[in-house]
Short mmCIF file of C-alpha atoms in Angstrom, two decimals:
data_model
loop_
_atom_site.label_atom_id
_atom_site.label_comp_id
_atom_site.label_asym_id
_atom_site.label_seq_id
_atom_site.Cartn_x
_atom_site.Cartn_y
_atom_site.Cartn_z
CA UNK A 1 150.40 119.99 117.94
CA UNK A 2 152.20 117.48 115.73
CA UNK A 3 149.44 114.99 116.26
CA UNK A 4 146.85 117.62 115.27
CA UNK A 5 148.68 118.24 112.05
CA UNK A 6 149.00 114.60 111.27
CA UNK A 7 145.25 114.14 112.01
CA UNK A 8 144.41 117.00 109.72
CA UNK A 9 146.43 115.62 106.97
CA UNK A 10 144.74 112.22 107.23
CA UNK A 11 141.45 113.98 107.21
CA UNK A 12 142.27 115.79 104.07
CA UNK A 13 143.61 112.56 102.50
CA UNK A 14 140.46 110.64 103.42
CA UNK A 15 138.31 113.46 101.98
CA UNK A 16 140.24 113.48 98.83
CA UNK A 17 139.92 109.62 98.52
CA UNK A 18 136.20 109.86 99.05
CA UNK A 19 135.96 112.72 96.53
CA UNK A 20 137.60 110.38 93.92
CA UNK A 21 135.08 107.51 94.54
CA UNK A 22 133.06 106.95 91.33
CA UNK A 23 129.40 108.30 91.55
CA UNK A 24 126.55 106.17 90.34
CA UNK A 25 123.32 108.19 89.87
CA UNK A 26 120.11 106.18 89.91
CA UNK A 27 116.84 107.98 88.99
CA UNK A 28 113.80 106.35 90.78
CA UNK A 29 110.36 107.16 92.07
CA UNK A 30 109.84 109.25 95.22
CA UNK A 31 108.62 106.48 97.58
CA UNK A 32 111.66 104.33 96.79
CA UNK A 33 114.02 106.95 98.21
CA UNK A 34 111.79 107.83 101.22
CA UNK A 35 113.07 107.09 104.78
CA UNK A 36 110.70 104.17 104.82
CA UNK A 37 111.37 102.92 101.30
CA UNK A 38 114.07 100.49 100.20
CA UNK A 39 116.54 103.22 98.97
CA UNK A 40 118.48 103.95 102.17
CA UNK A 41 119.23 100.27 103.03
CA UNK A 42 120.09 99.41 99.37
CA UNK A 43 122.40 102.41 99.12
CA UNK A 44 124.29 101.34 102.30
CA UNK A 45 124.51 97.69 101.10
CA UNK A 46 125.76 98.52 97.60
CA UNK A 47 128.30 101.09 98.80
CA UNK A 48 129.82 98.53 101.10
CA UNK A 49 130.62 96.37 97.99
CA UNK A 50 131.36 98.93 95.24
CA UNK A 51 133.84 101.53 96.57
CA UNK A 52 131.45 104.08 95.03
CA UNK A 53 128.98 106.78 95.94
CA UNK A 54 125.47 105.60 95.12
CA UNK A 55 123.09 108.54 94.65
CA UNK A 56 119.34 107.91 94.30
CA UNK A 57 117.39 110.80 92.82
CA UNK A 58 113.65 110.91 93.30
CA UNK A 59 111.83 112.08 90.14
CA UNK A 60 108.17 111.92 90.93
CA UNK A 61 106.26 108.67 90.21
CA UNK A 62 107.16 105.88 87.93
CA UNK A 63 105.86 107.18 84.57
CA UNK A 64 107.35 110.62 85.34
CA UNK A 65 110.83 108.85 85.18
CA UNK A 66 110.57 108.22 81.47
CA UNK A 67 109.37 111.75 80.82
CA UNK A 68 112.34 113.16 82.65
CA UNK A 69 114.99 111.17 80.91
CA UNK A 70 113.41 111.85 77.55
CA UNK A 71 113.50 115.54 78.30
CA UNK A 72 117.04 115.48 79.42
CA UNK A 73 118.15 113.14 76.57
CA UNK A 74 121.91 112.63 76.31
CA UNK A 75 122.40 115.42 78.85
CA UNK A 76 120.90 113.24 81.74
CA UNK A 77 123.06 112.76 84.77
CA UNK A 78 121.40 109.43 85.37
CA UNK A 79 123.41 106.22 84.98
CA UNK A 80 120.50 103.91 85.71
CA UNK A 81 116.66 104.39 85.74
CA UNK A 82 114.83 102.15 88.37
CA UNK A 83 111.10 102.14 88.52
CA UNK A 84 109.65 101.83 85.00
CA UNK A 85 107.40 98.89 84.34
CA UNK A 86 106.52 96.74 81.39
CA UNK A 87 103.75 99.17 80.27
CA UNK A 88 106.59 101.71 79.54
CA UNK A 89 109.55 99.50 78.37
CA UNK A 90 108.48 99.65 74.71
CA UNK A 91 108.21 103.48 74.77
CA UNK A 92 111.54 103.62 76.76
CA UNK A 93 113.16 101.38 74.09
CA UNK A 94 111.96 103.52 71.35
CA UNK A 95 113.43 106.58 72.88
CA UNK A 96 116.88 105.07 72.14
CA UNK A 97 118.35 106.18 75.37
CA UNK A 98 118.84 102.87 77.08
CA UNK A 99 121.83 100.42 76.47
CA UNK A 100 121.81 96.69 76.39
CA UNK A 101 122.62 95.32 79.95
CA UNK A 102 124.52 92.18 78.78
CA UNK A 103 123.46 90.29 81.92
CA UNK A 104 121.88 86.77 81.98
CA UNK A 105 119.51 86.94 84.89
CA UNK A 106 119.45 83.94 87.30
CA UNK A 107 117.20 82.88 89.93
CA UNK A 108 114.11 84.91 88.83
CA UNK A 109 110.88 83.96 90.49
CA UNK A 110 108.54 85.99 88.43
CA UNK A 111 105.24 84.21 87.38
CA UNK A 112 106.14 85.08 83.72
CA UNK A 113 109.04 84.32 81.55
CA UNK A 114 111.56 87.20 81.18
CA UNK A 115 113.54 88.16 78.07
CA UNK A 116 114.54 91.75 77.68
CA UNK A 117 118.04 92.93 76.55
CA UNK A 118 117.66 96.41 77.97
CA UNK A 119 115.63 95.99 81.18
CA UNK A 120 115.79 93.75 84.22
CA UNK A 121 113.03 93.15 86.78
CA UNK A 122 113.44 93.94 90.48
CA UNK A 123 109.95 93.24 91.88
CA UNK A 124 106.29 92.65 90.81
CA UNK A 125 102.76 92.67 92.08
CA UNK A 126 99.14 92.95 91.27
CA UNK A 127 97.02 96.06 91.25
CA UNK A 128 93.99 96.09 93.47
CA UNK A 129 91.59 98.48 95.24
CA UNK A 130 92.62 98.57 98.92
CA UNK A 131 90.07 99.26 101.54
CA UNK A 132 89.47 98.92 105.35
CA UNK A 133 88.47 95.42 106.22
CA UNK A 134 85.19 96.67 107.89
CA UNK A 135 84.01 98.33 104.65
CA UNK A 136 80.40 97.30 103.79
CA UNK A 137 79.49 96.26 100.22
CA UNK A 138 83.05 95.59 99.02
CA UNK A 139 82.68 95.26 95.18
CA UNK A 140 83.86 92.15 93.32
CA UNK A 141 84.17 93.82 89.91
CA UNK A 142 84.59 97.06 88.13
CA UNK A 143 80.87 96.93 87.25
CA UNK A 144 79.90 96.52 90.96
CA UNK A 145 82.22 99.39 91.84
CA UNK A 146 80.74 101.71 89.30
CA UNK A 147 77.18 100.84 90.49
CA UNK A 148 78.01 101.53 94.14
CA UNK A 149 78.31 104.73 96.18
CA UNK A 150 81.86 103.94 97.19
CA UNK A 151 84.51 106.69 96.75
CA UNK A 152 87.90 105.95 95.29
CA UNK A 153 91.20 107.70 94.70
CA UNK A 154 93.21 106.77 91.66
CA UNK A 155 96.49 108.04 90.09
CA UNK A 156 97.07 109.77 86.78
CA UNK A 157 98.27 107.39 84.09
CA UNK A 158 100.41 110.08 82.43
CA UNK A 159 102.66 110.38 85.54
CA UNK A 160 102.02 107.22 87.61
CA UNK A 161 102.73 103.60 86.80
CA UNK A 162 99.73 102.44 89.09
CA UNK A 163 97.57 104.94 87.18
CA UNK A 164 98.74 103.48 83.78
CA UNK A 165 98.32 100.01 85.18
CA UNK A 166 94.72 100.74 85.99
CA UNK A 167 94.24 102.04 82.45
CA UNK A 168 95.76 98.84 81.01
CA UNK A 169 93.64 96.73 83.48
CA UNK A 170 90.32 98.24 82.37
CA UNK A 171 91.42 98.19 78.72
CA UNK A 172 92.49 94.46 78.80
CA UNK A 173 89.43 93.43 80.75
CA UNK A 174 86.72 95.31 78.71
CA UNK A 175 88.25 96.38 75.34
CA UNK A 176 85.70 98.35 73.39
CA UNK A 177 83.58 98.56 76.52
CA UNK A 178 86.21 100.35 78.50
CA UNK A 179 84.64 103.77 77.92
CA UNK A 180 81.36 102.62 79.52
CA UNK A 181 83.21 101.34 82.61
CA UNK A 182 85.15 104.75 82.96
CA UNK A 183 81.86 106.58 82.57
CA UNK A 184 80.40 104.42 85.33
CA UNK A 185 83.42 105.03 87.60
CA UNK A 186 83.58 108.74 87.00
CA UNK A 187 81.29 109.64 89.85
CA UNK A 188 83.12 107.32 92.34
CA UNK A 189 86.44 109.10 91.75
CA UNK A 190 87.10 111.73 94.46
CA UNK A 191 90.46 112.85 92.87
CA UNK A 192 93.19 111.80 90.52
CA UNK A 193 96.67 112.27 92.05
CA UNK A 194 100.00 112.57 90.34
CA UNK A 195 101.45 109.62 92.18
CA UNK A 196 100.83 106.67 94.42
CA UNK A 197 102.01 108.29 97.69
CA UNK A 198 99.56 111.13 97.49
CA UNK A 199 96.64 108.79 96.69
CA UNK A 200 97.47 106.34 99.50
CA UNK A 201 97.85 109.24 101.90
CA UNK A 202 94.40 110.65 101.04
CA UNK A 203 92.90 107.15 101.55
CA UNK A 204 94.50 106.81 105.03
CA UNK A 205 93.25 110.32 106.02
CA UNK A 206 89.71 109.00 105.25
CA UNK A 207 89.18 111.00 102.08
CA UNK A 208 87.92 107.88 100.19
CA UNK A 209 86.64 104.44 100.79
CA UNK A 210 89.18 102.72 98.52
CA UNK A 211 92.47 103.49 96.81
CA UNK A 212 94.15 102.08 93.73
CA UNK A 213 97.10 100.21 95.12
CA UNK A 214 98.35 96.60 95.22
CA UNK A 215 97.27 93.28 96.69
CA UNK A 216 100.47 93.49 98.78
CA UNK A 217 99.64 96.78 100.48
CA UNK A 218 97.77 95.31 103.35
CA UNK A 219 101.03 93.48 104.21
CA UNK A 220 102.41 96.81 105.23
CA UNK A 221 99.70 97.46 107.78
CA UNK A 222 99.82 93.78 109.06
CA UNK A 223 103.67 93.44 109.45
CA UNK A 224 104.79 97.14 110.08
CA UNK A 225 101.84 98.27 112.00
CA UNK A 226 100.45 95.02 113.28
CA UNK A 227 97.08 96.14 111.95
CA UNK A 228 94.96 93.50 110.20
CA UNK A 229 92.37 95.95 109.37
CA UNK A 230 93.12 96.42 105.59
CA UNK A 231 92.36 94.24 102.63
CA UNK A 232 92.41 94.20 98.84
CA UNK A 233 89.14 93.65 96.85
CA UNK A 234 89.20 90.65 94.61
CA UNK A 235 87.81 91.42 91.15
CA UNK A 236 86.06 88.94 88.80
CA UNK A 237 87.79 90.31 85.79
CA UNK A 238 91.18 89.39 87.25
CA UNK A 239 94.01 91.72 88.32
CA UNK A 240 96.61 93.40 86.17
CA UNK A 241 100.19 92.49 87.01
CA UNK A 242 103.02 95.00 87.31
CA UNK A 243 106.63 94.11 86.77
CA UNK A 244 109.02 97.01 87.79
CA UNK A 245 112.31 97.21 86.08
CA UNK A 246 115.65 99.05 85.83
CA UNK A 247 117.90 99.79 82.91
CA UNK A 248 121.21 101.68 82.28
CA UNK A 249 121.25 104.72 80.12
CA UNK A 250 123.42 104.65 76.89
CA UNK A 251 124.99 107.91 77.92
CA UNK A 252 126.33 106.66 81.26
CA UNK A 253 130.01 107.37 81.97
CA UNK A 254 130.01 104.41 84.44
CA UNK A 255 128.78 101.48 82.27
CA UNK A 256 130.60 98.81 84.34
CA UNK A 257 129.41 100.18 87.61
CA UNK A 258 125.90 100.44 86.27
CA UNK A 259 126.03 96.80 85.28
CA UNK A 260 127.36 95.93 88.77
CA UNK A 261 124.45 97.68 90.25
CA UNK A 262 121.95 95.73 87.98
CA UNK A 263 123.64 92.45 89.04
CA UNK A 264 123.40 93.53 92.66
CA UNK A 265 119.77 94.26 92.16
CA UNK A 266 119.12 90.58 91.55
CA UNK A 267 121.02 89.49 94.54
CA UNK A 268 119.82 88.74 98.05
CA UNK A 269 121.04 91.97 99.62
CA UNK A 270 118.72 93.94 97.41
CA UNK A 271 115.91 91.37 97.05
CA UNK A 272 115.57 90.77 100.82
CA UNK A 273 114.88 94.50 101.25
CA UNK A 274 111.88 94.68 98.86
CA UNK A 275 109.06 92.85 100.67
CA UNK A 276 109.00 94.95 103.84
CA UNK A 277 110.04 98.36 102.41
CA UNK A 278 108.63 98.49 98.81
CA UNK A 279 105.80 96.06 99.86
CA UNK A 280 105.96 94.13 96.61
CA UNK A 281 106.97 90.66 95.68
CA UNK A 282 110.79 90.45 94.91
CA UNK A 283 111.83 89.35 91.42
CA UNK A 284 114.44 86.80 92.51
CA UNK A 285 113.49 85.33 95.85
CA UNK A 286 111.44 82.16 96.30
CA UNK A 287 108.02 82.35 97.95
CA UNK A 288 109.35 80.60 101.16
CA UNK A 289 111.78 83.56 101.66
CA UNK A 290 108.83 86.00 102.00
CA UNK A 291 108.01 87.39 105.37
CA UNK A 292 105.30 86.00 107.59
CA UNK A 293 102.07 87.71 106.60
CA UNK A 294 102.52 87.53 102.86
CA UNK A 295 100.74 84.14 102.82
CA UNK A 296 97.51 85.99 103.91
CA UNK A 297 97.44 88.19 100.82
CA UNK A 298 94.90 87.97 97.93
CA UNK A 299 96.15 85.83 95.17
CA UNK A 300 94.33 86.69 91.97
CA UNK A 301 92.84 83.71 90.15
CA UNK A 302 93.16 85.44 86.84
CA UNK A 303 96.37 87.44 86.33
CA UNK A 304 96.35 89.93 83.45
CA UNK A 305 99.37 91.30 81.73
CA UNK A 306 99.75 92.92 78.25
CA UNK A 307 103.08 92.52 76.53
CA UNK A 308 105.21 95.64 76.35
CA UNK A 309 104.26 96.04 72.66
CA UNK A 310 100.54 95.41 73.38
CA UNK A 311 100.57 98.05 76.10
CA UNK A 312 102.28 100.56 73.79
CA UNK A 313 99.79 99.83 71.03
CA UNK A 314 96.68 100.52 73.10
CA UNK A 315 97.97 103.23 75.43
CA UNK A 316 97.07 106.30 73.54
CA UNK A 317 93.52 105.17 72.71
CA UNK A 318 93.03 103.95 76.27
CA UNK A 319 94.25 107.33 77.65
CA UNK A 320 91.89 109.27 75.19
CA UNK A 321 88.97 107.07 76.42
CA UNK A 322 89.85 107.73 79.98
CA UNK A 323 90.06 111.55 79.51
CA UNK A 324 86.88 111.74 77.56
CA UNK A 325 84.95 109.72 80.15
CA UNK A 326 86.32 111.76 83.15
CA UNK A 327 85.71 115.05 81.43
CA UNK A 328 82.00 114.63 81.17
#
């Protein structure tokens, strides 16, 4: 009986200690926190070092994250937002909700220089249309895709960072002729989904010949499923680059813990998880550290990336062009 009382007392004490552990809330996109995404492994690894309770909160797709924190404003429970990209950072900065991170990033392996006082990168990749390797008549450009009978699934640029990336890709490649490209593509588009997960799921179910995704997506099938039957189409216009970032909110009540997480994000324990869970290139690991299979992926000859300011300047016009073409 005495042992039972002691055990009960220890249990209560342990529970109280756990309850007092600081909580770090990180908003991110849904696929990041899925069972097969990087979230579970990263949560376990960070909690082993921080003495805290890391809580990931899925908030739709990447572009929906910014909409959510804008809506919540200073009332947001988030300490960190992870999953915006450089097409959104100018708008995020203008919202005035993010704080300087005060971190000098070391060991970055991005193919572009990085200088940003509010946001730090955690991975990157190139957008591409993914298809099954036995697809006939794989297009080599947007014009060839528009002229074909191939069906595609894309994502909504208002809620999805891949969708917004496609918008920037067409805009950067074609400028004033972007509207004509979208008009040509309108009859190829089966549907526009809110996020990446829904679009890729429809593609795998056979609802479309191609899906807007990443040049790294075939690595998932090759490594996780031992299936070499998927490929990314190389486009003559080049491929738009995505750099995904995280930032801490100015209203966080855990600023030091948030900075600790951002530092951890650039370390090996986080970065090593990215290639085979998020299926992207890690922002701070050398190429030789990538898993076998990544060397088989398409490497675009012409990378395209608008600066955050350029992306913000053309976004509204590009979105209006997209909406007008698809409404016809």
